[in-house]
PDB file of C-alpha atoms and ligand atoms in Angstrom:
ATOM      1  CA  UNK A 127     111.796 108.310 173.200  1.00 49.00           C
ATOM      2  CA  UNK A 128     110.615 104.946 174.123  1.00 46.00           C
ATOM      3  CA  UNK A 129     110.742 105.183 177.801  1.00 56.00           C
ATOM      4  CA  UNK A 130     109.210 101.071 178.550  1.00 76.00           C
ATOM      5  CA  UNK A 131     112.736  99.978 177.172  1.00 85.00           C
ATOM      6  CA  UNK A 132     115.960  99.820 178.657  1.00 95.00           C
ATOM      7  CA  UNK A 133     118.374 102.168 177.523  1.00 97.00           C
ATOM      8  CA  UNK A 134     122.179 101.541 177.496  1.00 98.00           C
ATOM      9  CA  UNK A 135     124.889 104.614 175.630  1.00 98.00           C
ATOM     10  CA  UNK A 136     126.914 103.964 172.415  1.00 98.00           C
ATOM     11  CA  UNK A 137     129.689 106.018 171.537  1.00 98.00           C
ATOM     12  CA  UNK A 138     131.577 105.784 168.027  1.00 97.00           C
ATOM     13  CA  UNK A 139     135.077 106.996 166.925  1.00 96.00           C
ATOM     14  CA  UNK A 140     135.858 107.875 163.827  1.00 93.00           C
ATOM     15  CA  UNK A 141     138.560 109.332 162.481  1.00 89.00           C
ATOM     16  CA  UNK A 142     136.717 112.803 161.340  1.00 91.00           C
ATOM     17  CA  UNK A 143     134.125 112.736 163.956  1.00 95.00           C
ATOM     18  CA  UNK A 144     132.696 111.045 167.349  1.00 97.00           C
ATOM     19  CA  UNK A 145     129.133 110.304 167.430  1.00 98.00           C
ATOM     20  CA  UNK A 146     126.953 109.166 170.831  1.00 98.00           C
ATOM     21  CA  UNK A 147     123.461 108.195 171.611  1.00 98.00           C
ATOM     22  CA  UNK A 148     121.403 106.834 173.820  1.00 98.00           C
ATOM     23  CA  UNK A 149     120.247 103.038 172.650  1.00 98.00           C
ATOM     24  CA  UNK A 150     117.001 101.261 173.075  1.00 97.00           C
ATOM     25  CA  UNK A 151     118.691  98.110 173.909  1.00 96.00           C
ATOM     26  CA  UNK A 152     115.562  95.612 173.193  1.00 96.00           C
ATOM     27  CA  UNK A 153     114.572  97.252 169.562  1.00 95.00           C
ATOM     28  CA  UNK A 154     118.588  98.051 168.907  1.00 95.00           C
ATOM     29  CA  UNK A 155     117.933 101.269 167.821  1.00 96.00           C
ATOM     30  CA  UNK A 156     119.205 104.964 168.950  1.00 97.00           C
ATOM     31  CA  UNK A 157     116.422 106.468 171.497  1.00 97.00           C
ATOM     32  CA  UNK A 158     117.329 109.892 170.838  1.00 97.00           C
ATOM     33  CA  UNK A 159     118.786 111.802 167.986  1.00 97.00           C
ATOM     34  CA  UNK A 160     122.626 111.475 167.997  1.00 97.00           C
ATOM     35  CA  UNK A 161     125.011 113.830 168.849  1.00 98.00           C
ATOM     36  CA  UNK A 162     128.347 114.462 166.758  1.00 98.00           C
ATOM     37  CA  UNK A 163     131.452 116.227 167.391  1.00 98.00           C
ATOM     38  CA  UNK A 164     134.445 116.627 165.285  1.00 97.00           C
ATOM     39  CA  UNK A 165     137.477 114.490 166.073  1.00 96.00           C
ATOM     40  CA  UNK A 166     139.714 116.820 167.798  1.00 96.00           C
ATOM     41  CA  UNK A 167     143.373 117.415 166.199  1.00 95.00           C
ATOM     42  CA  UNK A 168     145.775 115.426 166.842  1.00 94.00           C
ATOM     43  CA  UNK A 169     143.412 113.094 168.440  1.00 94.00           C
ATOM     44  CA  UNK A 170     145.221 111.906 170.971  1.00 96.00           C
ATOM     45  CA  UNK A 171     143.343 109.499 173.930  1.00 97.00           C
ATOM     46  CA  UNK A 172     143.175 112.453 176.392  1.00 97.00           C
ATOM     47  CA  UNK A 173     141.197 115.208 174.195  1.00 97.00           C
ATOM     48  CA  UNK A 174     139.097 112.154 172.023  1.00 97.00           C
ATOM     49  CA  UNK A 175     138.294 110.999 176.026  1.00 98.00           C
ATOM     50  CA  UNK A 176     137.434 114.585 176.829  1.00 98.00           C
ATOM     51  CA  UNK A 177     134.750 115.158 173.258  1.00 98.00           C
ATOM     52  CA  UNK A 178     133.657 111.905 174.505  1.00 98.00           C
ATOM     53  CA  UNK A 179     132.901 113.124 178.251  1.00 98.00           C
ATOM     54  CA  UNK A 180     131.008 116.253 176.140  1.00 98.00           C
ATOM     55  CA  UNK A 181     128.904 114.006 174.754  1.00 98.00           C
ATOM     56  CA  UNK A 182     127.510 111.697 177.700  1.00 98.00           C
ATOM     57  CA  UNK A 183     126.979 115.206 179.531  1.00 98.00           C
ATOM     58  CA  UNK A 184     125.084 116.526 176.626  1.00 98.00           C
ATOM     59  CA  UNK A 185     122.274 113.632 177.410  1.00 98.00           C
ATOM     60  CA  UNK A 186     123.156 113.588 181.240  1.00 98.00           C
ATOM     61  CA  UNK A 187     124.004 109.930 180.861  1.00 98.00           C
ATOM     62  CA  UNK A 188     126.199 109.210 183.885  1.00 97.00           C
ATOM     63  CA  UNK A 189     126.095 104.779 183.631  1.00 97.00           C
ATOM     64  CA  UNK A 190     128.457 102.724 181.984  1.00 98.00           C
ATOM     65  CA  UNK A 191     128.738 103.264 178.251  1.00 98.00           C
ATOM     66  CA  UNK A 192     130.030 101.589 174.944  1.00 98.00           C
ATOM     67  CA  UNK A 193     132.596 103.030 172.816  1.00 98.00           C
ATOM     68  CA  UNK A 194     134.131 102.018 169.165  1.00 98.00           C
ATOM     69  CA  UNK A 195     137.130 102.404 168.421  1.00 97.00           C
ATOM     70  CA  UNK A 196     138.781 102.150 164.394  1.00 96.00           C
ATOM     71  CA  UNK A 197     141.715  99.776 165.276  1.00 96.00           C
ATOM     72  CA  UNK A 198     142.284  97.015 167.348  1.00 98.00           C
ATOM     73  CA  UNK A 199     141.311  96.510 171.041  1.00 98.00           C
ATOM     74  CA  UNK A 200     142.395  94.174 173.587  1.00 98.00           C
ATOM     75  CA  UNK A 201     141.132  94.218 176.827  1.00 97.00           C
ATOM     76  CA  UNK A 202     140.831  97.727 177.130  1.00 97.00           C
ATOM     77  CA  UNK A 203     143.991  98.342 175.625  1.00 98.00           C
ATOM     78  CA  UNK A 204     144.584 100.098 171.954  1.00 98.00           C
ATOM     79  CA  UNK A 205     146.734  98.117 170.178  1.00 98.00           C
ATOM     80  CA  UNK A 206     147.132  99.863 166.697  1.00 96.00           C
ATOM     81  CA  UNK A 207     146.170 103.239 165.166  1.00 92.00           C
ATOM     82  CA  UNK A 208     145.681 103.019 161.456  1.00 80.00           C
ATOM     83  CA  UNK A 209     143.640 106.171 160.856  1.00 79.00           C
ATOM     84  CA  UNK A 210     144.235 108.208 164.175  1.00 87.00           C
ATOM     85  CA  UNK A 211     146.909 109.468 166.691  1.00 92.00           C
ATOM     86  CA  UNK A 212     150.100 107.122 166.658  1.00 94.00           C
ATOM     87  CA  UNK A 213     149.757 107.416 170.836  1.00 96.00           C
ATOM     88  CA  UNK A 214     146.867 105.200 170.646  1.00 97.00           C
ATOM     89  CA  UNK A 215     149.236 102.732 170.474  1.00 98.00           C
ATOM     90  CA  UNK A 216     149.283 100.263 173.839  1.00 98.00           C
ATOM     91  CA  UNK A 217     147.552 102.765 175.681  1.00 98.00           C
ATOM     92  CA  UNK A 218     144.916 101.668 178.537  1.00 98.00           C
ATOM     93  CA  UNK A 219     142.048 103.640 176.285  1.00 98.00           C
ATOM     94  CA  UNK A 220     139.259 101.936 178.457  1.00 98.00           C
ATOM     95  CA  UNK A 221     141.414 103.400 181.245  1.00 98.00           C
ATOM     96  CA  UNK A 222     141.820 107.091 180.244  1.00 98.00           C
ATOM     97  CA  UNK A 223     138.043 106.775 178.871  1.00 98.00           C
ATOM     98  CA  UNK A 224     137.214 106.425 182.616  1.00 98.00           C
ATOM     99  CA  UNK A 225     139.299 108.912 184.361  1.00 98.00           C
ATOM    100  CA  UNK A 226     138.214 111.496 182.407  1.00 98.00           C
ATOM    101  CA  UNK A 227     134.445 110.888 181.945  1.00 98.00           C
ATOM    102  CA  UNK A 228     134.303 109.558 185.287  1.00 98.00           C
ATOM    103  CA  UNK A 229     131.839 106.472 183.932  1.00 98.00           C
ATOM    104  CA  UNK A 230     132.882 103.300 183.304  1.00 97.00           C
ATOM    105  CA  UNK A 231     133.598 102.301 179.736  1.00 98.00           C
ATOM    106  CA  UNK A 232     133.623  99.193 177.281  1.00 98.00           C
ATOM    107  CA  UNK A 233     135.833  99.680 174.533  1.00 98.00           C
ATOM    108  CA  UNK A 234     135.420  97.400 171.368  1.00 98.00           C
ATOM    109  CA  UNK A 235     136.711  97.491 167.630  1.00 98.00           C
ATOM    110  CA  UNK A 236     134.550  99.922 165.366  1.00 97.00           C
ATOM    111  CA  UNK A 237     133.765  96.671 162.663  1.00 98.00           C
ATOM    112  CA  UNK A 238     133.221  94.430 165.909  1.00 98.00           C
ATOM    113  CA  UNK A 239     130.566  96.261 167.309  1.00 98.00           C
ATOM    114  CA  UNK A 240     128.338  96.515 163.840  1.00 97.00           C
ATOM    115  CA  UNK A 241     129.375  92.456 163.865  1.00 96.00           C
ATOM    116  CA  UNK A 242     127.318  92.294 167.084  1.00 95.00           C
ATOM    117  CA  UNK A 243     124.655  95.047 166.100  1.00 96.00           C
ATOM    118  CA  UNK A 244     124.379  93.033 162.676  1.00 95.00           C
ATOM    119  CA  UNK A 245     123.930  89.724 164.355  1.00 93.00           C
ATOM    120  CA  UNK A 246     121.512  90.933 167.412  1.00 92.00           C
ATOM    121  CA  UNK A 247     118.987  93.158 165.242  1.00 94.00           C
ATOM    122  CA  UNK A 248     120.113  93.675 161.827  1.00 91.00           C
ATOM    123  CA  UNK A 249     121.054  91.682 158.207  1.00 86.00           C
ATOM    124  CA  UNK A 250     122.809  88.530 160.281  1.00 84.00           C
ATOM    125  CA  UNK A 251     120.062  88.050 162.472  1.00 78.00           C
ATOM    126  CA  UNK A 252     118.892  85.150 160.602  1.00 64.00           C
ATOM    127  CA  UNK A 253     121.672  83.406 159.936  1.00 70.00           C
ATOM    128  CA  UNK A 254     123.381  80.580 161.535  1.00 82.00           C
ATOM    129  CA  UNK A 255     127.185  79.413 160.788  1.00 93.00           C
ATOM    130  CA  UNK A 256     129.980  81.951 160.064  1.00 96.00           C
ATOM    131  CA  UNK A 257     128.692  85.631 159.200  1.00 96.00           C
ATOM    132  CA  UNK A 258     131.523  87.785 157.950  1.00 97.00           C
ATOM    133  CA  UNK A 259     130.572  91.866 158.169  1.00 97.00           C
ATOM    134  CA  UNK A 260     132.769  93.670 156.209  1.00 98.00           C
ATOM    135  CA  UNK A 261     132.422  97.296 156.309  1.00 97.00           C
ATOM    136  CA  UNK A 262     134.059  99.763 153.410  1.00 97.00           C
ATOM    137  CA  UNK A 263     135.004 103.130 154.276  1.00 95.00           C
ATOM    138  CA  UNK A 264     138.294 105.102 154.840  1.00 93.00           C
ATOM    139  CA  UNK A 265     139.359 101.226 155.852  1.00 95.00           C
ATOM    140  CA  UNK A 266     137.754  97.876 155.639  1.00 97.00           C
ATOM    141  CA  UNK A 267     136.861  96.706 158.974  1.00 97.00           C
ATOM    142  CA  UNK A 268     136.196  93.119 159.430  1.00 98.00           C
ATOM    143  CA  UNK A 269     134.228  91.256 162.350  1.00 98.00           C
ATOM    144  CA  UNK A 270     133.685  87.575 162.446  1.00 97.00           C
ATOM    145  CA  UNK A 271     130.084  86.399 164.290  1.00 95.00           C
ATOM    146  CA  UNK A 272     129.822  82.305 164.678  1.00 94.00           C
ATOM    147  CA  UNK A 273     126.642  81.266 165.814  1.00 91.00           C
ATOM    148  CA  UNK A 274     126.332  85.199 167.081  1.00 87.00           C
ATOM    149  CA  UNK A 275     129.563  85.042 168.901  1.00 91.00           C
ATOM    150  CA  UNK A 276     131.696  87.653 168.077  1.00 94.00           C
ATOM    151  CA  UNK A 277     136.121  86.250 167.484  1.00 97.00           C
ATOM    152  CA  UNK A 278     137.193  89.843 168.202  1.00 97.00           C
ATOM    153  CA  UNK A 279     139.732  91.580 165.927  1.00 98.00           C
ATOM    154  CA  UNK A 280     139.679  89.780 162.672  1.00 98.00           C
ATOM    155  CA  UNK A 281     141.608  92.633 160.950  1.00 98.00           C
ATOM    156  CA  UNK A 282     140.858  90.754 157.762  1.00 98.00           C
ATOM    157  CA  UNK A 283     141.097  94.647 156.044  1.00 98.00           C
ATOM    158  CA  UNK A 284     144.983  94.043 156.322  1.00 97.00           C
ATOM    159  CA  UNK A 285     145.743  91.016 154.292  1.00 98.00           C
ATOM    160  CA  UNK A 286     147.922  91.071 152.255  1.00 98.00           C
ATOM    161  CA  UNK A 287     146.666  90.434 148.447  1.00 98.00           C
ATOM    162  CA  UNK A 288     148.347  91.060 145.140  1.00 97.00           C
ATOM    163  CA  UNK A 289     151.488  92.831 147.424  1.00 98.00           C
ATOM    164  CA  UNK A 290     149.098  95.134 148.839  1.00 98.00           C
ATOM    165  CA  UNK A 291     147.221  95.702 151.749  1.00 97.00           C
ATOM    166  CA  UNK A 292     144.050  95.178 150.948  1.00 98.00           C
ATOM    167  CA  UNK A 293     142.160  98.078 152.257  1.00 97.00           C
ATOM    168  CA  UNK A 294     144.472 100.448 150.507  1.00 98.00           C
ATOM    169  CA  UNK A 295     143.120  98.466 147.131  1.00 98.00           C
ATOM    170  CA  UNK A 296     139.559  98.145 147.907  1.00 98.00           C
ATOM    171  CA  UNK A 297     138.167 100.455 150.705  1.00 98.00           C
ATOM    172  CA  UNK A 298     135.224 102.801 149.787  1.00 97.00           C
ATOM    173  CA  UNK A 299     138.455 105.461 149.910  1.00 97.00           C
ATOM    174  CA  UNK A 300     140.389 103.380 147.453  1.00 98.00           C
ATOM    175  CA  UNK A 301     137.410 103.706 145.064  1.00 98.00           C
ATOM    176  CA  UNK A 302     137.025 107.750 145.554  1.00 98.00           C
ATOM    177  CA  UNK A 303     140.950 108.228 145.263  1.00 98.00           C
ATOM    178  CA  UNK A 304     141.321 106.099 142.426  1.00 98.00           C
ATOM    179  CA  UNK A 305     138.103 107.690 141.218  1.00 98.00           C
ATOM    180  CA  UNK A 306     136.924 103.929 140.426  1.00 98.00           C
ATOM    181  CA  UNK A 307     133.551 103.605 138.547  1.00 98.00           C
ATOM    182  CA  UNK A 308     131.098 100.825 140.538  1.00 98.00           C
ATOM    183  CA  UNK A 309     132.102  98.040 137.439  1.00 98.00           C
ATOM    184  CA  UNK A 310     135.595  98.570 138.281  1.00 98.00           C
ATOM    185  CA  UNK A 311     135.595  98.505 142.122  1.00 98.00           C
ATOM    186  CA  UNK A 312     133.464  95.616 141.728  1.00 98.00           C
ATOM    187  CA  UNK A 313     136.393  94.082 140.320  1.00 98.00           C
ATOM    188  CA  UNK A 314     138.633  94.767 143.260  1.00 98.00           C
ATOM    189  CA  UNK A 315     135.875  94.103 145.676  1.00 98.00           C
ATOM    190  CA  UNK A 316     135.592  90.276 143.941  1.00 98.00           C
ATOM    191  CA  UNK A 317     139.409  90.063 144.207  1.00 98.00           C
ATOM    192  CA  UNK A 318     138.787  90.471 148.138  1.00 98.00           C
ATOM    193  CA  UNK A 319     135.979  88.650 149.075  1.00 98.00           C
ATOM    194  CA  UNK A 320     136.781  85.489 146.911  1.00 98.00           C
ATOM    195  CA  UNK A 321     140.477  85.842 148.848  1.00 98.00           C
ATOM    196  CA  UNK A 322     138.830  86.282 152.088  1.00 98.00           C
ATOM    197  CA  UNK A 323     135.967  83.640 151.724  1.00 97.00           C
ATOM    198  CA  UNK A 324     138.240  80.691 150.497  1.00 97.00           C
ATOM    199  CA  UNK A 325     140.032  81.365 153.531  1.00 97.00           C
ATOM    200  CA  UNK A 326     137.060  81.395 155.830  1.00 97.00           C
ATOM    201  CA  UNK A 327     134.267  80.281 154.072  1.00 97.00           C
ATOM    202  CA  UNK A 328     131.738  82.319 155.610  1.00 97.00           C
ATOM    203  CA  UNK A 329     128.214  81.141 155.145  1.00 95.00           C
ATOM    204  CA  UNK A 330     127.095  85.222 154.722  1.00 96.00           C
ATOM    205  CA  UNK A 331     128.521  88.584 154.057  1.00 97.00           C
ATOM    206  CA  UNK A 332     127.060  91.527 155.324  1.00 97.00           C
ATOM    207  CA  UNK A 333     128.750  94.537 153.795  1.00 97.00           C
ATOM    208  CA  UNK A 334     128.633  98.109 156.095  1.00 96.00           C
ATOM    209  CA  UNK A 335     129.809 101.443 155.734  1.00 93.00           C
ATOM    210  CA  UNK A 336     128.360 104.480 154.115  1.00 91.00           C
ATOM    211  CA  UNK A 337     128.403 102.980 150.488  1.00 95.00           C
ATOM    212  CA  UNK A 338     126.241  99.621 151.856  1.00 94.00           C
ATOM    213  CA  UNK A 339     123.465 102.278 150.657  1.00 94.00           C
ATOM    214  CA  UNK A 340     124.496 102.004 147.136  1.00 97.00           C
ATOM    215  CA  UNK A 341     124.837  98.406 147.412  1.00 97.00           C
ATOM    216  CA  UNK A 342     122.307  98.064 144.523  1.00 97.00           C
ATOM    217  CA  UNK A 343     124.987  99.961 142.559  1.00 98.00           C
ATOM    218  CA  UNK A 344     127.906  97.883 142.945  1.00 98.00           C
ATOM    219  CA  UNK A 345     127.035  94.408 144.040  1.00 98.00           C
ATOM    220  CA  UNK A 346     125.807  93.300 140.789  1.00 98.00           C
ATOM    221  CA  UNK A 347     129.595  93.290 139.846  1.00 98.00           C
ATOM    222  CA  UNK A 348     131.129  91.611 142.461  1.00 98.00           C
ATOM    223  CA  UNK A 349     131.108  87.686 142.123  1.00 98.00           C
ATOM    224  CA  UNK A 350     131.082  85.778 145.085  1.00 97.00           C
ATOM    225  CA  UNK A 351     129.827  82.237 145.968  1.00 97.00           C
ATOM    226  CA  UNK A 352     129.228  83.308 149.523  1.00 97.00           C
ATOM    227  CA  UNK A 353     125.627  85.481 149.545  1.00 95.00           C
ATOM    228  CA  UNK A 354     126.350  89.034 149.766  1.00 97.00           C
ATOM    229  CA  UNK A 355     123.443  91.174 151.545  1.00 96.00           C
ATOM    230  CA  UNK A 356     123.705  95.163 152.714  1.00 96.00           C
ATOM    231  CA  UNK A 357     123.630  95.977 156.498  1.00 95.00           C
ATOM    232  CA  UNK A 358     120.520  97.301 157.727  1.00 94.00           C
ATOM    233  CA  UNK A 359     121.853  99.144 160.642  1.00 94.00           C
ATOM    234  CA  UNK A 360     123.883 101.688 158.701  1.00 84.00           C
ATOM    235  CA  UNK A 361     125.446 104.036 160.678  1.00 85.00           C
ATOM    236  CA  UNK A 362     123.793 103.323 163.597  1.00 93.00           C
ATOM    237  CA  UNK A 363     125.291 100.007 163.648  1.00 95.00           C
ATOM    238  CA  UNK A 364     128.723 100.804 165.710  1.00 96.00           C
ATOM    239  CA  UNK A 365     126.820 102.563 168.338  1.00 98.00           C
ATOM    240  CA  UNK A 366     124.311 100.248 168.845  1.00 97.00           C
ATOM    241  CA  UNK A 367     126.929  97.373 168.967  1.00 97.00           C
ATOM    242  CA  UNK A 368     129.195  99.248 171.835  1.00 98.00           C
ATOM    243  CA  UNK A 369     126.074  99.676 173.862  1.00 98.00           C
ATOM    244  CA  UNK A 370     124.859  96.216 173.659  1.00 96.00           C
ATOM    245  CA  UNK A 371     128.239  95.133 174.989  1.00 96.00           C
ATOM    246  CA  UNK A 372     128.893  97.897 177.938  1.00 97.00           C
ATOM    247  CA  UNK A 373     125.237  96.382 178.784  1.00 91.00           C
ATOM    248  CA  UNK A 374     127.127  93.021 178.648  1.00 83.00           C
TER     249      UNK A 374
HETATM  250  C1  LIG B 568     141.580  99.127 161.119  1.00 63.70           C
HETATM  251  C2  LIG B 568     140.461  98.334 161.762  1.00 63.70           C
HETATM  252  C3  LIG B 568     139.158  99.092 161.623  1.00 63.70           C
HETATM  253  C4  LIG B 568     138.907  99.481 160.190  1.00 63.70           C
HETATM  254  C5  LIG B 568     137.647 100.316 160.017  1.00 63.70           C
HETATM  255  C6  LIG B 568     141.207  99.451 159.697  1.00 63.70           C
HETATM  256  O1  LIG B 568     142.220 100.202 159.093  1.00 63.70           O
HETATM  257  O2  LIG B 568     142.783  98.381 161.134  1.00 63.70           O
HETATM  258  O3  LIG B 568     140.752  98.094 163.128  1.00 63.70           O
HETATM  259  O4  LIG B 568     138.109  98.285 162.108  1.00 63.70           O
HETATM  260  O5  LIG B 568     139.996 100.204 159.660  1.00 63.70           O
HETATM  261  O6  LIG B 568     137.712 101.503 160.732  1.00 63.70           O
END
């Protein structure tokens, strides 16, 4: 553990699990190995706000924290629940976080805060203009980063392509259910991106999620004009991001 650094917490969602960490803030990296807990069921605000409260104590972190979230966030407040407990829905989660771990808490889209991990220490840091991190798993979470400003809740996962929402085509889940082979996905994947970059025209695409590891796999069949390049953060990414913006 790096002790010269500043630390800040990251805490991350999911819909199977929630995963926290302290976070070197300066080298964006986790100073301490992470902790996960299962996703309680049904995982409502209150028991997801009490594994949450589990985890800080584990580490004895008592500051302000981070915390992703898989759907969109507003101010504090949840605003849709794609892959988790329908009462997420409107519900002052930045509130409840608060009153039951007794810290105060950030609360940011899951995609959004690997945008702003991405961007600070990882595959965007380079890159000026319009960076587009898409990440593929049970969804397809979007965040938009111009000139390393994040636009919050992009939602670009839910367009609406060939009549269907596009995650439910092209996700990493998609690709498992369909039982897809990488040529084939590759095809849906181009459908996507060449949909989502003449809209935007994004100047890079930095693809996360679990499969960004077997981006040497599948990338050489999806055609895009936009350069395409893995995140480097992995899954590290979301917590990092969340603790970077508790810290500002
Ligand atoms: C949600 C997004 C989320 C993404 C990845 C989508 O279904 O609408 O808010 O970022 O899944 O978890």
């Amino acid at each position: 553990m790096s002790s010269k650094h500043e630390h800040g917490f990251g805490v991350d969602i999911g819909g199977s699990g929630i995963k926290g960490a302290p976070v070197d803030l300066e080298k964006g990296r986790l100073a301490d190995d992470r902790v996960r807990i299962p996703t309680p069921q049904p995982s409502t605000p209150e028991s997801v706000a009490e594994t949450v409260a589990e985890i800080l104590d584990e580490f004895g972190w008592t500051g302000p924290f981070g915390c992703t979230f898989p759907a969109v966030v507003q101010h504090g407040v949840t605003r849709t629940a794609a892959n988790v407990d329908p009462s997420w829905i409107d519900c002052d989660a930045a509130g409840v976080l608060q009153r039951v771990t007794g810290r105060q808490a950030l609360l940011v889209n899951d995609a959004d805060a690997a945008g702003v991990a991405e961007a600070e220490f990882g595959a965007a840091g380079s890159a000026d203009g319009v960076v587009l991190l898409a990440t593929l798993g049970t969804g397809i979470g979007t965040a938009l980063v111009v000139n390393g400003r994040l636009v919050p809740n992009t939602e670009f996962g839910h367009l609406e392509i060939d009549g269907f929402d596009a995650e439910s085509r092209a996700a990493d889940s998609a690709r498992e259910r369909d039982d897809l082979g990488w040529e084939e996905w590759g095809e849906r994947l181009t459908r996507y991106f060449t949909h989502v970059e003449n809209l935007l025209w994004p100047d890079l695409i930095v693809v996360g999620g679990g499969v960004s590891k077997k981006f040497d796999k599948w990338s050489p069949h999806v055609r895009t004009r936009t350069r395409m390049v893995p995140a480097t953060l992995l899954n590290e990414a979301g917590i990092v991001g969340a603790a970077l913006l508790a810290r500002r």
